[in-house]
GROMACS .gro file of N, CA and C in nm:
model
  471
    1UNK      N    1  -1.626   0.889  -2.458
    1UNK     CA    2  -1.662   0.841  -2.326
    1UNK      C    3  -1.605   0.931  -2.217
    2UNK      N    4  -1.548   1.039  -2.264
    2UNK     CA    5  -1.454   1.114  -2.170
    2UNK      C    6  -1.568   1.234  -2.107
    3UNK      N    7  -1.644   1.240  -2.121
    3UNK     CA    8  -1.754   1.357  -2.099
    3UNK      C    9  -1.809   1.306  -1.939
    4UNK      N   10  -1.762   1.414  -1.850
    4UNK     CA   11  -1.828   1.371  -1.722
    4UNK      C   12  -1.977   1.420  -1.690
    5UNK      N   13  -1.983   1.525  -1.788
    5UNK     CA   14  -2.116   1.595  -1.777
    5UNK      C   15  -2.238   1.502  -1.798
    6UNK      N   16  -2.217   1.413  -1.859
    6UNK     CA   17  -2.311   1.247  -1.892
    6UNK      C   18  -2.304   1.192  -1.819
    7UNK      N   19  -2.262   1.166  -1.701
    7UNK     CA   20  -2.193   1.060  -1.582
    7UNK      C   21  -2.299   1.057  -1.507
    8UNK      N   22  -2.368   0.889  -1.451
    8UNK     CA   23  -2.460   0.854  -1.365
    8UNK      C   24  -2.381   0.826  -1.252
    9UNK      N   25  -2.366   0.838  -1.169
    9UNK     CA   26  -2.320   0.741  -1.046
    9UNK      C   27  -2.438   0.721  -0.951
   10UNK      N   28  -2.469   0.618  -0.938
   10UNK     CA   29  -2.569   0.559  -0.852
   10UNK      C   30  -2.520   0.367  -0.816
   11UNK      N   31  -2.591   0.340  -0.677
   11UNK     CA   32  -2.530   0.206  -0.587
   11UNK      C   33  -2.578   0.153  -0.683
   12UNK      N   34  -2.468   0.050  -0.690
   12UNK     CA   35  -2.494  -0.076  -0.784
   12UNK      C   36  -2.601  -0.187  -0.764
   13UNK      N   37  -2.704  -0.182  -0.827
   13UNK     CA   38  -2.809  -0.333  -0.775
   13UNK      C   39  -2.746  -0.444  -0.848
   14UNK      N   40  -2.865  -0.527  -0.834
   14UNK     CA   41  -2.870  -0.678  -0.872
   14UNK      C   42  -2.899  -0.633  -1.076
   15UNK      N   43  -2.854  -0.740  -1.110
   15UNK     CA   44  -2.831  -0.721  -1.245
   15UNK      C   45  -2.662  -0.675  -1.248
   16UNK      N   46  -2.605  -0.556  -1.208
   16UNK     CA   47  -2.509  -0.537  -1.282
   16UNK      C   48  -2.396  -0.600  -1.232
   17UNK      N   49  -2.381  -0.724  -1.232
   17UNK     CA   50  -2.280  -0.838  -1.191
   17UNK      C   51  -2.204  -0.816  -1.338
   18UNK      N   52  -2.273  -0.869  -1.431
   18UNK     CA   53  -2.193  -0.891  -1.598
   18UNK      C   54  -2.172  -0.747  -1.615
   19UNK      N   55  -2.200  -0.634  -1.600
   19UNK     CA   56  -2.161  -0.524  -1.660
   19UNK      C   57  -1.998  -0.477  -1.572
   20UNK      N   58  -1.973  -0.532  -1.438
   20UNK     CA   59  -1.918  -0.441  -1.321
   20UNK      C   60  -1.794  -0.585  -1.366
   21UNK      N   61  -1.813  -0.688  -1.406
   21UNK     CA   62  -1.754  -0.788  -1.455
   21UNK      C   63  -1.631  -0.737  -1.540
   22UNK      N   64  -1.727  -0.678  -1.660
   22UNK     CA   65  -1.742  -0.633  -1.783
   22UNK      C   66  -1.589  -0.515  -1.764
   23UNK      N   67  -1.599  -0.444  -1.709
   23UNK     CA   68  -1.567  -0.342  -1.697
   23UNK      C   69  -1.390  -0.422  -1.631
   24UNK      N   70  -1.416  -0.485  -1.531
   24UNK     CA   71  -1.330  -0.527  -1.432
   24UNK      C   72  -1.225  -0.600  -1.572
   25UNK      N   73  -1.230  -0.673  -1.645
   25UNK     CA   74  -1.179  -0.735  -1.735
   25UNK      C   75  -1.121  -0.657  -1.841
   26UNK      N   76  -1.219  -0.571  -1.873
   26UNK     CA   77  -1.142  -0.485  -1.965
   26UNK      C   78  -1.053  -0.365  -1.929
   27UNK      N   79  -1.067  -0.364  -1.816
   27UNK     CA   80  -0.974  -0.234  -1.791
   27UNK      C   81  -0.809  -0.281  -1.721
   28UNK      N   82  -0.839  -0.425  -1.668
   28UNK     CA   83  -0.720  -0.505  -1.643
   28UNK      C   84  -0.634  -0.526  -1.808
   29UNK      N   85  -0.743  -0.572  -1.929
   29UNK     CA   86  -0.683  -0.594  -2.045
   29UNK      C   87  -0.617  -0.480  -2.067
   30UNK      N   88  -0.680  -0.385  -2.043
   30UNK     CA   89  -0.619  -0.228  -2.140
   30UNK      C   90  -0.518  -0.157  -2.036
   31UNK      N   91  -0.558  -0.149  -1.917
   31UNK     CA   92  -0.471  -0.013  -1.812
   31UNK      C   93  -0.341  -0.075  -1.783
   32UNK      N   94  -0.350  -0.238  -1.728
   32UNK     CA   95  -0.247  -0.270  -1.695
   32UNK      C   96  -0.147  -0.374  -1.773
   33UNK      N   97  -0.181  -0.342  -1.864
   33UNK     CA   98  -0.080  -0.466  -1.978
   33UNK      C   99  -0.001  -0.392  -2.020
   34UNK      N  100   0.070  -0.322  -1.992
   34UNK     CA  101   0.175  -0.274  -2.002
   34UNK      C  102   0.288  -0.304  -1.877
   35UNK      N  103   0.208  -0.319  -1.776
   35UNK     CA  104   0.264  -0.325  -1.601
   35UNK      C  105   0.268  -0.458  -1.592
   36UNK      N  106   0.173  -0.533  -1.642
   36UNK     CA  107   0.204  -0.696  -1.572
   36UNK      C  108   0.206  -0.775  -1.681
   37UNK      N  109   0.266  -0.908  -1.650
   37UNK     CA  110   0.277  -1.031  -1.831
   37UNK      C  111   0.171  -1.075  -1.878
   38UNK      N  112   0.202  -1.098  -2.012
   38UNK     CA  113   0.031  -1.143  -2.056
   38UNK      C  114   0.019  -1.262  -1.950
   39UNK      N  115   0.072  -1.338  -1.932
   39UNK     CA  116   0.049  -1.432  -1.825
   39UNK      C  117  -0.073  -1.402  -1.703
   40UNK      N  118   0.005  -1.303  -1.632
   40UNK     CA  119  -0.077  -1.252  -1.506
   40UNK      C  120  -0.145  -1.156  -1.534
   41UNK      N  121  -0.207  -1.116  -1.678
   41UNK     CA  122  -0.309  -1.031  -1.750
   41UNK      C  123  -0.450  -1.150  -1.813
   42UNK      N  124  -0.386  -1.301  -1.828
   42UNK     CA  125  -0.461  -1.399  -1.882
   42UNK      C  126  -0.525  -1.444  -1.745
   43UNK      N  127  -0.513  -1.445  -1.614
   43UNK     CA  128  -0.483  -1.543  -1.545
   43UNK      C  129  -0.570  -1.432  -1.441
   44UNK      N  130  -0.567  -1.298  -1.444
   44UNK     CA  131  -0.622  -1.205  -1.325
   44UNK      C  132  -0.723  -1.247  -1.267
   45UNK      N  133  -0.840  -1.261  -1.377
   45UNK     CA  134  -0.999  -1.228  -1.325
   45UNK      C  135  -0.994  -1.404  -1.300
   46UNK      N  136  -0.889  -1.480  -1.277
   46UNK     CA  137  -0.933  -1.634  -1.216
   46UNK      C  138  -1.041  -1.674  -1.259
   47UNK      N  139  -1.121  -1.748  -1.124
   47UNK     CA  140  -1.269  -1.774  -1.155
   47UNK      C  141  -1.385  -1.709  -1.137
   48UNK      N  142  -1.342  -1.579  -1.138
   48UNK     CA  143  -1.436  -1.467  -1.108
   48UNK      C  144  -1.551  -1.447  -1.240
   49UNK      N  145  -1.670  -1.476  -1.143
   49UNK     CA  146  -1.796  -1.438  -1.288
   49UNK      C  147  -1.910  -1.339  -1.242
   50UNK      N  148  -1.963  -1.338  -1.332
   50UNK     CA  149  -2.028  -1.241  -1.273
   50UNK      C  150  -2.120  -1.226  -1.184
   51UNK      N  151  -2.142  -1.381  -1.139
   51UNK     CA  152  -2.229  -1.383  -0.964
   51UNK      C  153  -2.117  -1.343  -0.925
   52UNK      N  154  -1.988  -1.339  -0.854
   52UNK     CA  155  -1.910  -1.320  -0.803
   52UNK      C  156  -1.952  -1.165  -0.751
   53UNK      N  157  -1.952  -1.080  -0.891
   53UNK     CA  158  -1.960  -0.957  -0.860
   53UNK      C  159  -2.138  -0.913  -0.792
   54UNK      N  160  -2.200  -1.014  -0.822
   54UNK     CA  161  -2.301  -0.974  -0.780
   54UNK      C  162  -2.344  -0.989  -0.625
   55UNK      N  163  -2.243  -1.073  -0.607
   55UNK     CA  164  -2.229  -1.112  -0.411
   55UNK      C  165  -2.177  -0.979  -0.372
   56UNK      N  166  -2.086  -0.923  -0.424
   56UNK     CA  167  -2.022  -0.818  -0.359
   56UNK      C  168  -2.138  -0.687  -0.379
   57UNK      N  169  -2.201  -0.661  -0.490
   57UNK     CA  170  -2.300  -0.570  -0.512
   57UNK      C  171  -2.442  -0.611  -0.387
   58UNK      N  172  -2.436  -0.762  -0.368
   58UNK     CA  173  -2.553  -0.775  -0.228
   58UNK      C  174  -2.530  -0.695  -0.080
   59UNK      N  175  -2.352  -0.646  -0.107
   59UNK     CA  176  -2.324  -0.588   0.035
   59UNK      C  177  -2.361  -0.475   0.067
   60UNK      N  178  -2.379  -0.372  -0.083
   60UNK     CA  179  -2.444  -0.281  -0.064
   60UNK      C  180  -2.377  -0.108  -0.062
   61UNK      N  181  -2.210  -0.147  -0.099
   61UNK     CA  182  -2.097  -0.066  -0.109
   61UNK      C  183  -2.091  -0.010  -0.226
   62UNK      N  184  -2.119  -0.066  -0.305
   62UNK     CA  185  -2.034  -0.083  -0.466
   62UNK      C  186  -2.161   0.027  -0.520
   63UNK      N  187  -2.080   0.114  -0.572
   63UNK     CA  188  -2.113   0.248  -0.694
   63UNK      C  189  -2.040   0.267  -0.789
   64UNK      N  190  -2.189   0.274  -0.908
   64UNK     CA  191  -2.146   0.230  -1.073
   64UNK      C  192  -2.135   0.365  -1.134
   65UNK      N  193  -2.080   0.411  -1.233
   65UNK     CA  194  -2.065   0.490  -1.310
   65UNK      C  195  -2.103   0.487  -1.448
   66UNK      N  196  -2.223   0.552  -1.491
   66UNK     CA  197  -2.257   0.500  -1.628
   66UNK      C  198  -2.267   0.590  -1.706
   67UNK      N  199  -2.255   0.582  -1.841
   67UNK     CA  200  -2.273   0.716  -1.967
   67UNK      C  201  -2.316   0.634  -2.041
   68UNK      N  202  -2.414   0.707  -2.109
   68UNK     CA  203  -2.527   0.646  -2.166
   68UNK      C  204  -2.619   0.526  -2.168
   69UNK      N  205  -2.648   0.505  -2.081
   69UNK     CA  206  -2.670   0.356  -1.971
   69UNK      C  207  -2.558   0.236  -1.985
   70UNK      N  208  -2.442   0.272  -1.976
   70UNK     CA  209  -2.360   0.189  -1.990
   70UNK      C  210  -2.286   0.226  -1.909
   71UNK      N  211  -2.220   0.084  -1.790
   71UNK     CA  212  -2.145   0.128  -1.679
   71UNK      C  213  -2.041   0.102  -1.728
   72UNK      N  214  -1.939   0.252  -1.706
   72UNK     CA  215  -1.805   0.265  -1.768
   72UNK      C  216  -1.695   0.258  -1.627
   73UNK      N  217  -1.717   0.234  -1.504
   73UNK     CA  218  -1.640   0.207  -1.365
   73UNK      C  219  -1.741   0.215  -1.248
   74UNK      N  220  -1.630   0.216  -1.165
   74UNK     CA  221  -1.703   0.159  -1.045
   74UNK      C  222  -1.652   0.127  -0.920
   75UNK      N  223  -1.686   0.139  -0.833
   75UNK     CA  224  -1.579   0.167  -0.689
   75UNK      C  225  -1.635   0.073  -0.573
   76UNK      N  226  -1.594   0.012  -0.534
   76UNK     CA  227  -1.628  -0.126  -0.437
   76UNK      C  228  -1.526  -0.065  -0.284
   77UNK      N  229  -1.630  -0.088  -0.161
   77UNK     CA  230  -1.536  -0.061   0.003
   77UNK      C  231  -1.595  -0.169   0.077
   78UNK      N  232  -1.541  -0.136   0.198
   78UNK     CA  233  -1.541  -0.211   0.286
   78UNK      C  234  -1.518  -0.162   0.381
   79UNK      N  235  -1.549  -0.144   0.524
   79UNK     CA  236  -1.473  -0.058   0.642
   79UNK      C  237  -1.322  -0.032   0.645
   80UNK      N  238  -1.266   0.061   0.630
   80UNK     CA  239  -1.121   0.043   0.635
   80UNK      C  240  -1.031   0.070   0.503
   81UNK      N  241  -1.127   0.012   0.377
   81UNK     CA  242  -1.042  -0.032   0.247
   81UNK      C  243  -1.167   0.016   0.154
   82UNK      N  244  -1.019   0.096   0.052
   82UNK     CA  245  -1.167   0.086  -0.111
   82UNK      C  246  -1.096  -0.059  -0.176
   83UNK      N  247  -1.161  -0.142  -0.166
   83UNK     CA  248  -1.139  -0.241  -0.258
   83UNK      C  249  -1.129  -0.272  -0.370
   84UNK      N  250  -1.201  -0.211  -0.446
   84UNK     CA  251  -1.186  -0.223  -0.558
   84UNK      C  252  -1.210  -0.087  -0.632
   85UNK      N  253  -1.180  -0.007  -0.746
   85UNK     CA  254  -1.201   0.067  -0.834
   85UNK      C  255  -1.149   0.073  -0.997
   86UNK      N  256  -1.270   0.018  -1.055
   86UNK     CA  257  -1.231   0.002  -1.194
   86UNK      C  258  -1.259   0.094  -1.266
   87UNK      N  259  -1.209   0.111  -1.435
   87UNK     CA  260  -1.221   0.227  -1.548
   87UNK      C  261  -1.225   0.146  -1.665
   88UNK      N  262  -1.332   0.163  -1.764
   88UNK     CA  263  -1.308   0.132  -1.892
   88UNK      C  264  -1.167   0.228  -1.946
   89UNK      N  265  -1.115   0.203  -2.023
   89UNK     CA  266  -0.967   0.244  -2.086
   89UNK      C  267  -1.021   0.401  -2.132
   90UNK      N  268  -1.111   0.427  -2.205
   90UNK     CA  269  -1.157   0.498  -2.269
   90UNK      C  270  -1.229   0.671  -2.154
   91UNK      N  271  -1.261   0.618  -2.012
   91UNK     CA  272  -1.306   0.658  -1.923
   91UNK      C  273  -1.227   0.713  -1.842
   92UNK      N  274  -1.056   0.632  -1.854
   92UNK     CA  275  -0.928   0.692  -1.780
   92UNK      C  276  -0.900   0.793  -1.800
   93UNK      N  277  -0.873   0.894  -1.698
   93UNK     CA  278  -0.838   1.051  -1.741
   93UNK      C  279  -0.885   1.151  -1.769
   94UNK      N  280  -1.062   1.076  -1.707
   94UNK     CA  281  -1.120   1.222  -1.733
   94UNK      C  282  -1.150   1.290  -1.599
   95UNK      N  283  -1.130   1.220  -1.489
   95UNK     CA  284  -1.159   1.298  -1.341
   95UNK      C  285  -1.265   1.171  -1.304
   96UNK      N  286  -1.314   1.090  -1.375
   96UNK     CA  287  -1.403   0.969  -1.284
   96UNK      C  288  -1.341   0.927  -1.175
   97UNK      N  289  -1.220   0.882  -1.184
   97UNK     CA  290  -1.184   0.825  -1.107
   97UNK      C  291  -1.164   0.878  -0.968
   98UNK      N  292  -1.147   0.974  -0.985
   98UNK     CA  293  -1.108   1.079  -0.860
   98UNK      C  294  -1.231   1.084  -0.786
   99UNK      N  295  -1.320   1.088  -0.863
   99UNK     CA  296  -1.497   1.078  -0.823
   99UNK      C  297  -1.528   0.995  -0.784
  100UNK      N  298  -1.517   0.870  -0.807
  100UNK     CA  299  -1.522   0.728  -0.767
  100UNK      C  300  -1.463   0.725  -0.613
  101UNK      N  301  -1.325   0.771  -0.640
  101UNK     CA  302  -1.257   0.739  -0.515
  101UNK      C  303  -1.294   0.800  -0.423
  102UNK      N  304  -1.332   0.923  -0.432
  102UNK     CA  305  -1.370   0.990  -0.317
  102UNK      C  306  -1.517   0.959  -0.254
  103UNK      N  307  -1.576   0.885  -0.358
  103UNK     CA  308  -1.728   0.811  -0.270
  103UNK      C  309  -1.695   0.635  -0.214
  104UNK      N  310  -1.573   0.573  -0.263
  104UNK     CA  311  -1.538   0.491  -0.234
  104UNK      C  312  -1.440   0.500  -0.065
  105UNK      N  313  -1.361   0.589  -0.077
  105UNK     CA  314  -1.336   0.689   0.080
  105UNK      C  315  -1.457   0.667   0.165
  106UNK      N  316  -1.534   0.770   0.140
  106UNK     CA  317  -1.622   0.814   0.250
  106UNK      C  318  -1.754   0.675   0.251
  107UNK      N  319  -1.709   0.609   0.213
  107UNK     CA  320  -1.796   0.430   0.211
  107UNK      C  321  -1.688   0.334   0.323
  108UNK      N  322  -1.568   0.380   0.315
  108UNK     CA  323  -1.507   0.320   0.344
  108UNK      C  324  -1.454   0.376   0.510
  109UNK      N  325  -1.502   0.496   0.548
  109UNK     CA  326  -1.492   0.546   0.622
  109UNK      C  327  -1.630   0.456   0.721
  110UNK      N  328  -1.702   0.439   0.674
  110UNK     CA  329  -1.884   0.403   0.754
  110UNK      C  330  -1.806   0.292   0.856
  111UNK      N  331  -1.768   0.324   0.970
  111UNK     CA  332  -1.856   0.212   1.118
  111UNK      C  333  -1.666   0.171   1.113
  112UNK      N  334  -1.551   0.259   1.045
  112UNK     CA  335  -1.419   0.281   1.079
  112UNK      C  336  -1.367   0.386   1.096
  113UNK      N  337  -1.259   0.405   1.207
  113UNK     CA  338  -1.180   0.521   1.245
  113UNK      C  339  -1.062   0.596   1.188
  114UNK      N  340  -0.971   0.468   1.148
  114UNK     CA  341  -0.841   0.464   1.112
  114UNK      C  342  -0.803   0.475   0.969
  115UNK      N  343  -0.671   0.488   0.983
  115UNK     CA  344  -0.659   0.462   0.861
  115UNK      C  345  -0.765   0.383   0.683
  116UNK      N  346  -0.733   0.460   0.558
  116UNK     CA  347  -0.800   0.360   0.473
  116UNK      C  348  -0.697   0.283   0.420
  117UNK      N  349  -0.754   0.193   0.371
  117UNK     CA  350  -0.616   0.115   0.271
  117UNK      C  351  -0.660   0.089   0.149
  118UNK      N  352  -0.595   0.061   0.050
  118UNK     CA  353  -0.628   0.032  -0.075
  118UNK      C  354  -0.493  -0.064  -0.142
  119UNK      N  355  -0.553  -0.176  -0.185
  119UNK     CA  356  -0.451  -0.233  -0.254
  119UNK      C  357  -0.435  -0.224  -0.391
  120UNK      N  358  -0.337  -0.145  -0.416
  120UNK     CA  359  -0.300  -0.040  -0.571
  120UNK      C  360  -0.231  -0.147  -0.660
  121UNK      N  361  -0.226  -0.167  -0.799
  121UNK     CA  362  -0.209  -0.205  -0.876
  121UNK      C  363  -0.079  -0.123  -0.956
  122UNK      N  364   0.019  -0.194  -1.016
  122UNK     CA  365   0.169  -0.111  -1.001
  122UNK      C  366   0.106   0.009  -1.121
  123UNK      N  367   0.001   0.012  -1.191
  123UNK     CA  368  -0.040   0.108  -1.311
  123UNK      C  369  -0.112   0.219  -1.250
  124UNK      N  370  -0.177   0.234  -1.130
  124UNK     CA  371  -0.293   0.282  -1.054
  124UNK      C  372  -0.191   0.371  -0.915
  125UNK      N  373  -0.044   0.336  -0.912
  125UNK     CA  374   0.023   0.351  -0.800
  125UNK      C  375   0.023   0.522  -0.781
  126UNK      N  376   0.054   0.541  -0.916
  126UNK     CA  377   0.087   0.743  -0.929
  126UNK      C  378  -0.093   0.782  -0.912
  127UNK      N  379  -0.212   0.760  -0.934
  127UNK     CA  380  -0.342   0.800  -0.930
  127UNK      C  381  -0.316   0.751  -0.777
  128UNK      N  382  -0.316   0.728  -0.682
  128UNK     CA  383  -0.359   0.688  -0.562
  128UNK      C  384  -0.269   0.811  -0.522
  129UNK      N  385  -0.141   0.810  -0.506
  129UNK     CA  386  -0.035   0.934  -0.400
  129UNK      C  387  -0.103   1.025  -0.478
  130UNK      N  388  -0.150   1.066  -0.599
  130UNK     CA  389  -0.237   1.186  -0.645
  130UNK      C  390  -0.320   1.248  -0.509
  131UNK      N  391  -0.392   1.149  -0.491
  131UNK     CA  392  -0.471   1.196  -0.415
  131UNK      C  393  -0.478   1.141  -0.213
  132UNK      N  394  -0.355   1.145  -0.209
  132UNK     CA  395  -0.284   1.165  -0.051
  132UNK      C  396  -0.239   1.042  -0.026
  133UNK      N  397  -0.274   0.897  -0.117
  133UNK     CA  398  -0.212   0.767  -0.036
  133UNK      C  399  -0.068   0.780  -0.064
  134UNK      N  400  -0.009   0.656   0.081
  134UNK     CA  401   0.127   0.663   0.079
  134UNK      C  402   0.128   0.549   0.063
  135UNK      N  403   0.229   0.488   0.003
  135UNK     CA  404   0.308   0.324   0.026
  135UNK      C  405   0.352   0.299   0.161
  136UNK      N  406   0.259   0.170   0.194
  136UNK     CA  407   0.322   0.102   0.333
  136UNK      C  408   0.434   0.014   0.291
  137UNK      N  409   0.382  -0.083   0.165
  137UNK     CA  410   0.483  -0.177   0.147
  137UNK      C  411   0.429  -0.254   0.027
  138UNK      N  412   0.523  -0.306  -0.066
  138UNK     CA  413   0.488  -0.395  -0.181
  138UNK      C  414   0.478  -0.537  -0.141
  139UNK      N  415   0.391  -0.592  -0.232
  139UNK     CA  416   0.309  -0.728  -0.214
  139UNK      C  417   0.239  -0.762  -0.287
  140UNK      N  418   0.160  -0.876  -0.263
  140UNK     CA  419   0.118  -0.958  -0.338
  140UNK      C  420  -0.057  -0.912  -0.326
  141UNK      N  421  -0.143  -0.932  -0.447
  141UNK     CA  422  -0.300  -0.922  -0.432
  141UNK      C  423  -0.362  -1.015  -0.361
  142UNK      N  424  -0.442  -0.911  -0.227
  142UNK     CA  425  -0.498  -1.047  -0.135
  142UNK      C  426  -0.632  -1.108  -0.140
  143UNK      N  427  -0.692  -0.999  -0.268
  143UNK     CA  428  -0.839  -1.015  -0.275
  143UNK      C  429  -0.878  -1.101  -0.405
  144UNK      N  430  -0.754  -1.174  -0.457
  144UNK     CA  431  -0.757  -1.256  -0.551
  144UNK      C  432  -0.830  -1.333  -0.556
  145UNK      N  433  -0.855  -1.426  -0.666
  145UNK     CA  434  -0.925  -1.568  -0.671
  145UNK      C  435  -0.861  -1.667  -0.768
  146UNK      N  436  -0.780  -1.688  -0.791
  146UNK     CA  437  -0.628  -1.750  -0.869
  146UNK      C  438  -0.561  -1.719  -0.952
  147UNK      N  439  -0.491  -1.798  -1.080
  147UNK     CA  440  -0.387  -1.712  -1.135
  147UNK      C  441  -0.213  -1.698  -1.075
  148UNK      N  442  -0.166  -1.654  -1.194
  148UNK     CA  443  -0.062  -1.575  -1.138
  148UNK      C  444  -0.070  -1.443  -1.033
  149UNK      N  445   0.046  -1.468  -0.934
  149UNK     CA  446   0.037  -1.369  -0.845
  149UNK      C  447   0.072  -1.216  -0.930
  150UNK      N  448  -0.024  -1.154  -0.870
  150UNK     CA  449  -0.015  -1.022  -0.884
  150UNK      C  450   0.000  -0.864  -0.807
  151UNK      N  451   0.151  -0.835  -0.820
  151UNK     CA  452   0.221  -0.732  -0.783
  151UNK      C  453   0.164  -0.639  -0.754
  152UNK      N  454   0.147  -0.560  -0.629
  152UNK     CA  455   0.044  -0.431  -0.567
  152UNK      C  456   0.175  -0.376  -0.494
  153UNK      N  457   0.058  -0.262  -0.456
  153UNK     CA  458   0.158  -0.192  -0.337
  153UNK      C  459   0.041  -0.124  -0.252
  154UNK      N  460   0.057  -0.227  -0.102
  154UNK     CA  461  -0.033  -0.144  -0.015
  154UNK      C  462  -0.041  -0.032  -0.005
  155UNK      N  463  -0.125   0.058  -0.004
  155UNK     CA  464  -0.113   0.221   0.039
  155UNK      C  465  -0.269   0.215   0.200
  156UNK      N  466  -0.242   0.352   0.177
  156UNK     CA  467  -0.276   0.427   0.356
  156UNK      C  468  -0.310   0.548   0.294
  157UNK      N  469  -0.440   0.586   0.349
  157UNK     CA  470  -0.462   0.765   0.332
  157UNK      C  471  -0.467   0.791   0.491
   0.00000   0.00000   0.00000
């Protein structure tokens, strides 16, 4: 799955709620279970389903990443903030992400001036200052939907 030369990235439509789901779940199971308790690894994705993700794909932000028609990540903004950016385990480390982020940036740049923000995940903290964010301050996830609280660290590009 590590081959970027296979890599689709195109805006996410309707339908890929369960796949962008899909992805969101497993890469919390695999990237960050080492960083947070099985507790707040059982407890992350709350009541999040996959309409959930498909409300956020109606906004019109969110770009999927797929190899071999299968979406392996995916990068969600908002004016101001990349909100979200996920990786299948298998997909980590090959330069997607960097790719992701940088179309998740310039999404996030549309109809804002200032600063971006991103709320980093304590596993995701060294990939973000990679690529210029700084730590404002540690905290809690605000884009949650229940569960145990889960440990971030605001950043700023």
């Amino acid at each position: 799955m590590n081959d970027n030369a296979h890599t689709t990235l195109r805006r996410a439509r309707s339908g890929d709620g369960q796949a962008v789901f899909d992805v969101t779940r497993h890469s919390v199971r695999e990237l960050a279970k080492g960083h947070y308790s099985a507790e707040q690894i059982a407890g992350w994705m709350g009541n999040r389903t996959p309409d959930t993700y498909e409300a956020l794909i109606a906004k019109g932000l969110m770009v999927v990443a797929e190899q071999d028609d299968r979406v392996v990540g995916f990068v969600d903004s908002e004016p101001g903030e990349v909100t979200r950016l996920f990786l299948l385990a298998g997909a980590a480390g090959s330069g997607l992400g960097k790719v992701l982020l940088e179309i998740g940036i310039q999404n996030a740049r549309q109809d804002h001036d200032g600063p971006i923000k991103v709320e980093s995940t304590i596993n995701a903290e060294g990939f973000y200052r990679r690529h210029g964010f700084r730590m404002v301050e540690r905290g809690y996830f605000s884009h949650g939907v229940g569960g145990e609280p889960i440990e971030i660290v605001h950043m700023e590009l």
